[in-house]
CSV table of C-alpha atoms and ligand atoms in Angstrom, one decimal:
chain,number,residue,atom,x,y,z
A,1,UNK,CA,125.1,101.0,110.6
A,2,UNK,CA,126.5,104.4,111.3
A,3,UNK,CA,125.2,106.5,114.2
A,4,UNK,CA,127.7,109.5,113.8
A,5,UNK,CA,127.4,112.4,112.1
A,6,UNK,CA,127.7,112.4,108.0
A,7,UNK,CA,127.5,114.3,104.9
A,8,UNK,CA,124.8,111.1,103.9
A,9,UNK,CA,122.4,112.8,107.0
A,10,UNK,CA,120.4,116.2,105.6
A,11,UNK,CA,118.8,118.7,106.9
A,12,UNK,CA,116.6,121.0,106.8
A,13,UNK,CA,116.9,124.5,108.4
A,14,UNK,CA,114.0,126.7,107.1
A,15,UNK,CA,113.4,130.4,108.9
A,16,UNK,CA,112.4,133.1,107.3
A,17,UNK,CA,115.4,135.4,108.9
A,18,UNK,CA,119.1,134.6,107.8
A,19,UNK,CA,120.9,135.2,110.4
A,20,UNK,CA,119.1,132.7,112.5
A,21,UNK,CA,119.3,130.0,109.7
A,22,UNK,CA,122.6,130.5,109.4
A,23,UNK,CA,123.1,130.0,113.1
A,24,UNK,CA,121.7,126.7,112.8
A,25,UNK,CA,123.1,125.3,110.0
A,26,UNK,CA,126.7,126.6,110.6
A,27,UNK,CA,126.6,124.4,113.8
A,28,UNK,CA,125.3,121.5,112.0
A,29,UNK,CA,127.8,121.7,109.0
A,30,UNK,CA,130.6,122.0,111.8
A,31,UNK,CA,129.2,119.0,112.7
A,32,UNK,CA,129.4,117.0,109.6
A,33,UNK,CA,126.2,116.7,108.4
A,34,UNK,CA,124.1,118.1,105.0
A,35,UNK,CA,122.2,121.4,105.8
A,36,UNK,CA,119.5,122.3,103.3
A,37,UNK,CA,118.1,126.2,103.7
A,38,UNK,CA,115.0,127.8,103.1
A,39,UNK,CA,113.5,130.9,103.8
A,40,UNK,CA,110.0,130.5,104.2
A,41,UNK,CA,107.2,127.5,105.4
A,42,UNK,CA,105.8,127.0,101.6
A,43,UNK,CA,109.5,125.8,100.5
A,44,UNK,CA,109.9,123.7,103.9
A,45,UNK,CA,106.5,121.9,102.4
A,46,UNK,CA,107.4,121.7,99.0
A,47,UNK,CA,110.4,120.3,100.3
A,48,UNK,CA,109.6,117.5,102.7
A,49,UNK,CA,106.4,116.7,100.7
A,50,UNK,CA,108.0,115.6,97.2
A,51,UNK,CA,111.5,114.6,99.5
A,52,UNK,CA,113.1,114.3,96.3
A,53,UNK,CA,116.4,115.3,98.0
A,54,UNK,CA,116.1,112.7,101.1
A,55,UNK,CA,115.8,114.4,104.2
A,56,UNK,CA,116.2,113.0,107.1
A,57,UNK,CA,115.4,115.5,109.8
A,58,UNK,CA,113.3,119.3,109.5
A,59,UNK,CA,114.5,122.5,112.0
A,60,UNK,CA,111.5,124.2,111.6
A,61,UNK,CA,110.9,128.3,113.2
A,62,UNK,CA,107.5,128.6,114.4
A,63,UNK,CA,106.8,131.9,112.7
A,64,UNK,CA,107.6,132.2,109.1
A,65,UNK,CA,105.9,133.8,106.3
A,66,UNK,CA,103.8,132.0,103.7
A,67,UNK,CA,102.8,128.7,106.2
A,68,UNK,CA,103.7,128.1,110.0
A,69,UNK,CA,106.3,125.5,111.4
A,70,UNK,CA,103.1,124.2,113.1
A,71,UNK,CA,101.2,124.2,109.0
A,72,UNK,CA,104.7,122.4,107.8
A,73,UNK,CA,105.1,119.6,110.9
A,74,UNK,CA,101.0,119.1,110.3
A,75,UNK,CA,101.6,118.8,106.4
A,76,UNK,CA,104.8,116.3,107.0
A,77,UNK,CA,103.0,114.3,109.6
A,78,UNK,CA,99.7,113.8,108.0
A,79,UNK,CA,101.0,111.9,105.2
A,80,UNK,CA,102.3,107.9,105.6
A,81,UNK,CA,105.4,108.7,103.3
A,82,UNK,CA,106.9,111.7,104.9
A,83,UNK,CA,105.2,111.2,108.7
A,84,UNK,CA,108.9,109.6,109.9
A,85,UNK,CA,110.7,112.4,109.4
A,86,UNK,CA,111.7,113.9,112.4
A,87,UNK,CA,110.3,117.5,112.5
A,88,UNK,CA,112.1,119.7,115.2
A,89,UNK,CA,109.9,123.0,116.3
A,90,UNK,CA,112.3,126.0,117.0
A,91,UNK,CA,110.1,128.0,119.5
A,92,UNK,CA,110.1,131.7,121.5
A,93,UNK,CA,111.6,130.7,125.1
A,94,UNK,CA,108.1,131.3,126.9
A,95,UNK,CA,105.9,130.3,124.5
A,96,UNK,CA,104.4,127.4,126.5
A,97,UNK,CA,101.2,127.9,124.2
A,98,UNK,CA,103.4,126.9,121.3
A,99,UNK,CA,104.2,123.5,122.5
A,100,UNK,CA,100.8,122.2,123.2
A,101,UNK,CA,100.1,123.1,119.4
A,102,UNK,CA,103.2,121.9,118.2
A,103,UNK,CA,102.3,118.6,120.0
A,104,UNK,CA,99.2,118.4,118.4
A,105,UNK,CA,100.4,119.0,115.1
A,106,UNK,CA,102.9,116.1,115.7
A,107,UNK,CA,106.0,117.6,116.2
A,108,UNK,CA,108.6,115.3,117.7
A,109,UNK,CA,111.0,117.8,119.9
A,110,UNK,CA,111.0,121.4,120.4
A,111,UNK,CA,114.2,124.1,120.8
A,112,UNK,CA,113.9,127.3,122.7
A,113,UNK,CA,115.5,130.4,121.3
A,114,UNK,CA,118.5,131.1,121.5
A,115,UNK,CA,119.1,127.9,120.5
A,116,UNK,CA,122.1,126.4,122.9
A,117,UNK,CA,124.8,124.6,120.5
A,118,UNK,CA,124.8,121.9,123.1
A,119,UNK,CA,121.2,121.3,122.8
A,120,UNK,CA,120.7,121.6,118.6
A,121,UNK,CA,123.9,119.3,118.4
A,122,UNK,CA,121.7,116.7,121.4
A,123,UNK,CA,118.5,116.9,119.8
A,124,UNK,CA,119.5,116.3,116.2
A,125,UNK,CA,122.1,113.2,117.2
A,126,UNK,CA,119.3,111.2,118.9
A,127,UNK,CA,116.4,112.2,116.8
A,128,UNK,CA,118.9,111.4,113.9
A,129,UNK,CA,119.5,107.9,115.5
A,130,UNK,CA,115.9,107.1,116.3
A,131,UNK,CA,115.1,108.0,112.3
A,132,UNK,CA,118.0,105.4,111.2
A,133,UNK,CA,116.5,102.5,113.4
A,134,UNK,CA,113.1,103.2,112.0
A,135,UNK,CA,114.8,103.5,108.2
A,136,UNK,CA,116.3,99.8,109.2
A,137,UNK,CA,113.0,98.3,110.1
A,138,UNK,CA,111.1,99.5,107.1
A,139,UNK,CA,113.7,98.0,104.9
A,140,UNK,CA,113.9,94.8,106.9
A,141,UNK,CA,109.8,95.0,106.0
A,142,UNK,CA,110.3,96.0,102.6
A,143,UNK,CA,112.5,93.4,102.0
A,144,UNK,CA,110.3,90.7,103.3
A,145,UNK,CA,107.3,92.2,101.1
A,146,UNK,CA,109.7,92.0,98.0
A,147,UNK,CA,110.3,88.4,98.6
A,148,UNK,CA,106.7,87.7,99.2
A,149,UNK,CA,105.6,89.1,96.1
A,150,UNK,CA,108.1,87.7,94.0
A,151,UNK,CA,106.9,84.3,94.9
A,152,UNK,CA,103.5,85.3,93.5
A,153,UNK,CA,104.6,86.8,90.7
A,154,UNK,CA,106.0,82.8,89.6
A,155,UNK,CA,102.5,82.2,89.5
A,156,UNK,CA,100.3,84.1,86.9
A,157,UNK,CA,97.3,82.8,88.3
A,158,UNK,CA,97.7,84.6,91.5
A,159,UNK,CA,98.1,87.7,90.3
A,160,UNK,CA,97.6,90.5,92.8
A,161,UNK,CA,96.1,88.0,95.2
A,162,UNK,CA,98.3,88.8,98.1
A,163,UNK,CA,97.5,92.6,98.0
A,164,UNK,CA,93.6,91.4,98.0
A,165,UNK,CA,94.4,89.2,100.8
A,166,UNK,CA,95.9,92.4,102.7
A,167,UNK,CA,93.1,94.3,102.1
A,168,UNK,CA,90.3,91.8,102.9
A,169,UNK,CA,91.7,90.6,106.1
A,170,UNK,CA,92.5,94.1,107.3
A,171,UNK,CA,89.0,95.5,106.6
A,172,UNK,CA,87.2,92.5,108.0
A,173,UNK,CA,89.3,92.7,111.3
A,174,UNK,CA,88.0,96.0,111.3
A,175,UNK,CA,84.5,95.0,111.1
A,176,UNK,CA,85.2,92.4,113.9
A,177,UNK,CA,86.3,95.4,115.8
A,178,UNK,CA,90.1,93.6,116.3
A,179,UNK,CA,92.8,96.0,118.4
A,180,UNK,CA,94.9,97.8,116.1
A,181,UNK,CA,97.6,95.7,116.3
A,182,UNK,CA,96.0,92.7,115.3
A,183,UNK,CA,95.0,94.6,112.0
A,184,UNK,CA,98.3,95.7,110.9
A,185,UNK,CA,99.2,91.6,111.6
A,186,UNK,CA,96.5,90.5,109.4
A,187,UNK,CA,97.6,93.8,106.5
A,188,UNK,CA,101.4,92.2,106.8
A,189,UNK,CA,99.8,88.9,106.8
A,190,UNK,CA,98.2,88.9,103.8
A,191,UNK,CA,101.3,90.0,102.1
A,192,UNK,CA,103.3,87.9,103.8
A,193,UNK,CA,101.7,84.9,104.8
A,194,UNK,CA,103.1,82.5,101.8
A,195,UNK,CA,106.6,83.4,101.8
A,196,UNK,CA,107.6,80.0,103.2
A,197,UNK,CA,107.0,78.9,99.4
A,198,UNK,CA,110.6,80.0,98.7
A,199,UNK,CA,111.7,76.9,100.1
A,200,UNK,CA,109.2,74.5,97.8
A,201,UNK,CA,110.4,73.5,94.3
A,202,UNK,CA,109.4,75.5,91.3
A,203,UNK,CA,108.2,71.3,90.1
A,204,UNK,CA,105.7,71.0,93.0
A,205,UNK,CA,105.0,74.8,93.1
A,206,UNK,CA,104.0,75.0,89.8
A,207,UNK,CA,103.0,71.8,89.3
A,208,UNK,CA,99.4,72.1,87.4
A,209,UNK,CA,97.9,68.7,87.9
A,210,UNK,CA,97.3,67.4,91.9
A,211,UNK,CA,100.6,66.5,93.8
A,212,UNK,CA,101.8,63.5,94.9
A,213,UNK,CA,102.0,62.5,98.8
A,214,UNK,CA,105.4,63.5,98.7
A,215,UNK,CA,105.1,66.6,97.4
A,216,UNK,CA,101.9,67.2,99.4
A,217,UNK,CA,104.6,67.0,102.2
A,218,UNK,CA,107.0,69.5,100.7
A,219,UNK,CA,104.2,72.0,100.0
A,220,UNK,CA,102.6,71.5,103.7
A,221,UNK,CA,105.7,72.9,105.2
A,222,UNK,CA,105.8,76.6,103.9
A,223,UNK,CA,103.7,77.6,107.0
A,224,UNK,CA,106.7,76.6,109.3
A,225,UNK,CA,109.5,77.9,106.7
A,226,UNK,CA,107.7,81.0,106.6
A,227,UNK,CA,107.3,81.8,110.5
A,228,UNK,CA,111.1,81.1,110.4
A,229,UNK,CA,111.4,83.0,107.6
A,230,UNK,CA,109.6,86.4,109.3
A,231,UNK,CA,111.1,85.1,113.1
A,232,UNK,CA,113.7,87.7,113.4
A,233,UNK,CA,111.7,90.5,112.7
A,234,UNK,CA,110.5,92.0,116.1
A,235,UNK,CA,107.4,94.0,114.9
A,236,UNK,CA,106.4,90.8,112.9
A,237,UNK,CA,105.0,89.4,116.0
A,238,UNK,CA,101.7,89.3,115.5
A,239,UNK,CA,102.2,88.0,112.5
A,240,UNK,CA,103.8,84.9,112.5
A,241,UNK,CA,100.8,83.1,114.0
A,242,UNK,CA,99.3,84.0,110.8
A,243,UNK,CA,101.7,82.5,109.0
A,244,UNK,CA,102.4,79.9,111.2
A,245,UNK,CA,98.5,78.4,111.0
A,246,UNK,CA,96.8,79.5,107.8
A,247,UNK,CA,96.2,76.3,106.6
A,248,UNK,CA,94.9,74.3,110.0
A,249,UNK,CA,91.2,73.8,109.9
A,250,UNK,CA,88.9,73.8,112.9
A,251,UNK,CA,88.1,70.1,113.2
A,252,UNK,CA,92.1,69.1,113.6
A,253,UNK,CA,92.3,68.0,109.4
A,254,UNK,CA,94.6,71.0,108.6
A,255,UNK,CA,98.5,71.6,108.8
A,256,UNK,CA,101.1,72.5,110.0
A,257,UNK,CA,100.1,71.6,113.7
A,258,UNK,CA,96.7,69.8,113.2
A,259,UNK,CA,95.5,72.8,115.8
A,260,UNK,CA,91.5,72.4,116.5
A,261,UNK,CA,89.2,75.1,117.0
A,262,UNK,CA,89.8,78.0,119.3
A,263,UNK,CA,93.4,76.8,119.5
A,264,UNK,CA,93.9,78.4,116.2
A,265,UNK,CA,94.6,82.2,116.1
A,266,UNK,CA,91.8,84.4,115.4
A,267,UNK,CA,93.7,86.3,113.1
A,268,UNK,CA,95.1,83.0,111.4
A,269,UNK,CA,91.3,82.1,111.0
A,270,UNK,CA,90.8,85.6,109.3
A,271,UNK,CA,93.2,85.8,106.9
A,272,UNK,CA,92.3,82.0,105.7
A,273,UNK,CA,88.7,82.4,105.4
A,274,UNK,CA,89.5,85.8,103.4
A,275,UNK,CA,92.4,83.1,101.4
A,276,UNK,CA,89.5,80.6,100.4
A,277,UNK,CA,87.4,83.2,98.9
A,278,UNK,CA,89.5,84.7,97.0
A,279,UNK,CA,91.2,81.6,95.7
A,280,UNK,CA,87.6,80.1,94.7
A,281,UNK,CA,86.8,83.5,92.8
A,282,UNK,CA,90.1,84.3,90.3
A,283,UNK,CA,90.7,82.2,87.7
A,284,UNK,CA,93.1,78.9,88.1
A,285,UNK,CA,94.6,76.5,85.8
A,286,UNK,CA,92.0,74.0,85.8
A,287,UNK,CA,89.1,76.3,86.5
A,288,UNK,CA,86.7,79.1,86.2
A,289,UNK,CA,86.3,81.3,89.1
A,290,UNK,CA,83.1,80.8,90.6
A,291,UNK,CA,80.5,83.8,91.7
A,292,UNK,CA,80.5,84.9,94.8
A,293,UNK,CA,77.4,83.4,95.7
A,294,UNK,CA,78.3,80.1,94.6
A,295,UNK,CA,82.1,80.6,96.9
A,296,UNK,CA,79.8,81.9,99.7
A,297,UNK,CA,77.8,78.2,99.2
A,298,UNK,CA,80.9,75.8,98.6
A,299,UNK,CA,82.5,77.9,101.7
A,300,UNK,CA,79.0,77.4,104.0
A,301,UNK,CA,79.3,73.5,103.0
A,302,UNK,CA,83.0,73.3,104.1
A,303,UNK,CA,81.8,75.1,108.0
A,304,UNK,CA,78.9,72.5,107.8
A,305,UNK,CA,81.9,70.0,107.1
A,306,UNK,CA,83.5,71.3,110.4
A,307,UNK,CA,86.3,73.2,108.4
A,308,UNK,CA,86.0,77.0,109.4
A,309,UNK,CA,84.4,79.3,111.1
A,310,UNK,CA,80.4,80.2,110.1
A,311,UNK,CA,80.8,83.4,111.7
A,312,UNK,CA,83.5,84.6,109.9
A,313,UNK,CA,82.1,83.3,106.7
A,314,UNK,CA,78.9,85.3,107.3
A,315,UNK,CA,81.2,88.4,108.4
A,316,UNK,CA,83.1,88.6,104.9
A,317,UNK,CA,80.5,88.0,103.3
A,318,UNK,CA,78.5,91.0,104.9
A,319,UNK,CA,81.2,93.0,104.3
A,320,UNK,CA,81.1,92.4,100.6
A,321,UNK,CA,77.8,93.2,99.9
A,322,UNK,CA,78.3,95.8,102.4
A,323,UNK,CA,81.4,97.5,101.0
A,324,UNK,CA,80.7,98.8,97.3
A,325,UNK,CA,84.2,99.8,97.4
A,326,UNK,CA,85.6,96.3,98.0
A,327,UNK,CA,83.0,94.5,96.2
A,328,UNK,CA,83.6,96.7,93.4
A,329,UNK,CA,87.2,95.2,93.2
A,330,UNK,CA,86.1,91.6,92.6
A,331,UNK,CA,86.6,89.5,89.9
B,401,FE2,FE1,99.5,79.1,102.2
């Protein structure tokens, strides 16, 4: 991965007056990297917005015609695809007043006029860096939520299952009130949480009739190839219980560890009840999907059985009836 300065790195440089733009993006050209100008805030959004051209970092004056810097960084940050660009706020020297708003508005460094060369050069280099770590991770993610779906996709039957499972879990950690970060685990989890299936044969993974004992033991180990799997991926932390224990069951019958009760992960819990519901209403080779009354039943039976969770049952099930907009998506 390169840090330096490239011609691969753009930038944008929009102020309304030239000679100022031209300032900037003289300095940054002498440094080796892509300058894009504009003149005014409506072609700084336009720009960023449809990022068509790829730009990695927005100079933004405060004061240009048409919209603000403050109406551009707000425009830029607001939206999931374009809030990682780095948006730098080029600012009157005193204007303190202009910081707390560009703060607000989610700008991620300011630079007093006159702008030093030292300082643009400083500023850009490490905001630059930061945005190249943070391209790195979403790929690593990316790549991980490729492979995941891919394995799906070898299965008709479990056709968009995965970004169900995503949603689900997400929404009824929500409605359990779960810290944020345990919602993002259970989002990536749902996407993620079979990828340890690469490792099992397309024979015993496709296999439409019941499995043998052997290949029961194949199957049972895509928990613990998929926690390696994700391992190395630093904000997957939260997920890899997930992954690691979506198939134990409270009373010690489940795999890969045979955990019992509260020993299992919340969020693992989650994600499974959410996994069993969905699986009992779609379609599958042998079988009709049941009504969601009748998986809410066969799912009560299995909690009297000492399986899962009643709480949790009750809580997606709430949620369903609750939610038009999810229980509008069922099958
Ligand atoms: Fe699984």
């Amino acid at each position: 991965m390169r840090y330096s300065p490239s011609p691969d790195v753009l930038i944008l440089v929009a102020d309304d007056v030239e000679a100022n733009r031209e300032l900037l993006a003289g300095i940054l050209e002498a440094e080796g990297y892509s300058v894009l100008r504009v003149g005014d805030g409506l072609q700084a959004t336009e720009a960023l917005l449809s990022n068509s051209k790829g730009i990695d970092l927005a100079l933004l004056d405060v004061l240009m015609p048409g919209q603000s810097g403050f109406e551009v960084c707000q425009a830029v940050k607001s939206r999931a695809e374009t809030r990682l660009i780095p948006v730098v706020l080029v600012t009157g020297l005193t204007a303190t007043g202009d910081r707390i708003r560009g703060i607000e508005c989610g700008a991620d460094d300011f630079l007093s006029k006159p702008v030093s060369h030292e300082e643009l050069v400083a500023r850009v280099r490490s905001l630059i860096r930061l945005k190249q770590f943070t391209d790195e991770l979403e790929n690593a993610e990316t790549v991980l939520f490729s492979l995941a779906l891919s394995i799906e996709a070898k299965d008709p039957y479990t056709e968009g299952h995965c970004h169900r499972l995503s949603e689900y879990a997400a929404a009824l950690g929500e409605r359990l009130h779960l810290p944020e970060p345990d919602r993002v685990a259970l989002r990536r989890g749902g996407i993620v949480h079979d990828i340890g299936k690469v490792a099992v044969p397309d024979a015993i993974l496709l296999k439409p009739g019941p499995l043998s004992p052997e290949e029961r033991l194949v199957m049972q180990q895509h928990p613990v190839v998929g926690e390696r799997v994700c391992a190395p991926l630093k904000s997957f932390g939260n997920v890899l219980p997930i992954i690691r224990h979506h198939h134990e069951k409270l009373d010690g019958s489940g795999y890969p560890d045979g955990l019992r009760g509260k020993a299992i992960p919340l969020t693992a819990q989650i994600l499974q009840t959410v996994d069993i519901y969905d699986a009992l209403t779609t379609v599958r080779p042998y079988r009709q999907p049941v009504a969601p009354e009748e998986a809410f039943r066969i799912m009560h039976e299995e909690v009297r059985r000492g399986w899962w969770d009643g709480r949790l049952v009750e809580e997606l099930q709430a949620l369903l009836q609750g939610s038009t907009e999810l229980a509008g998506r069922l099958p």
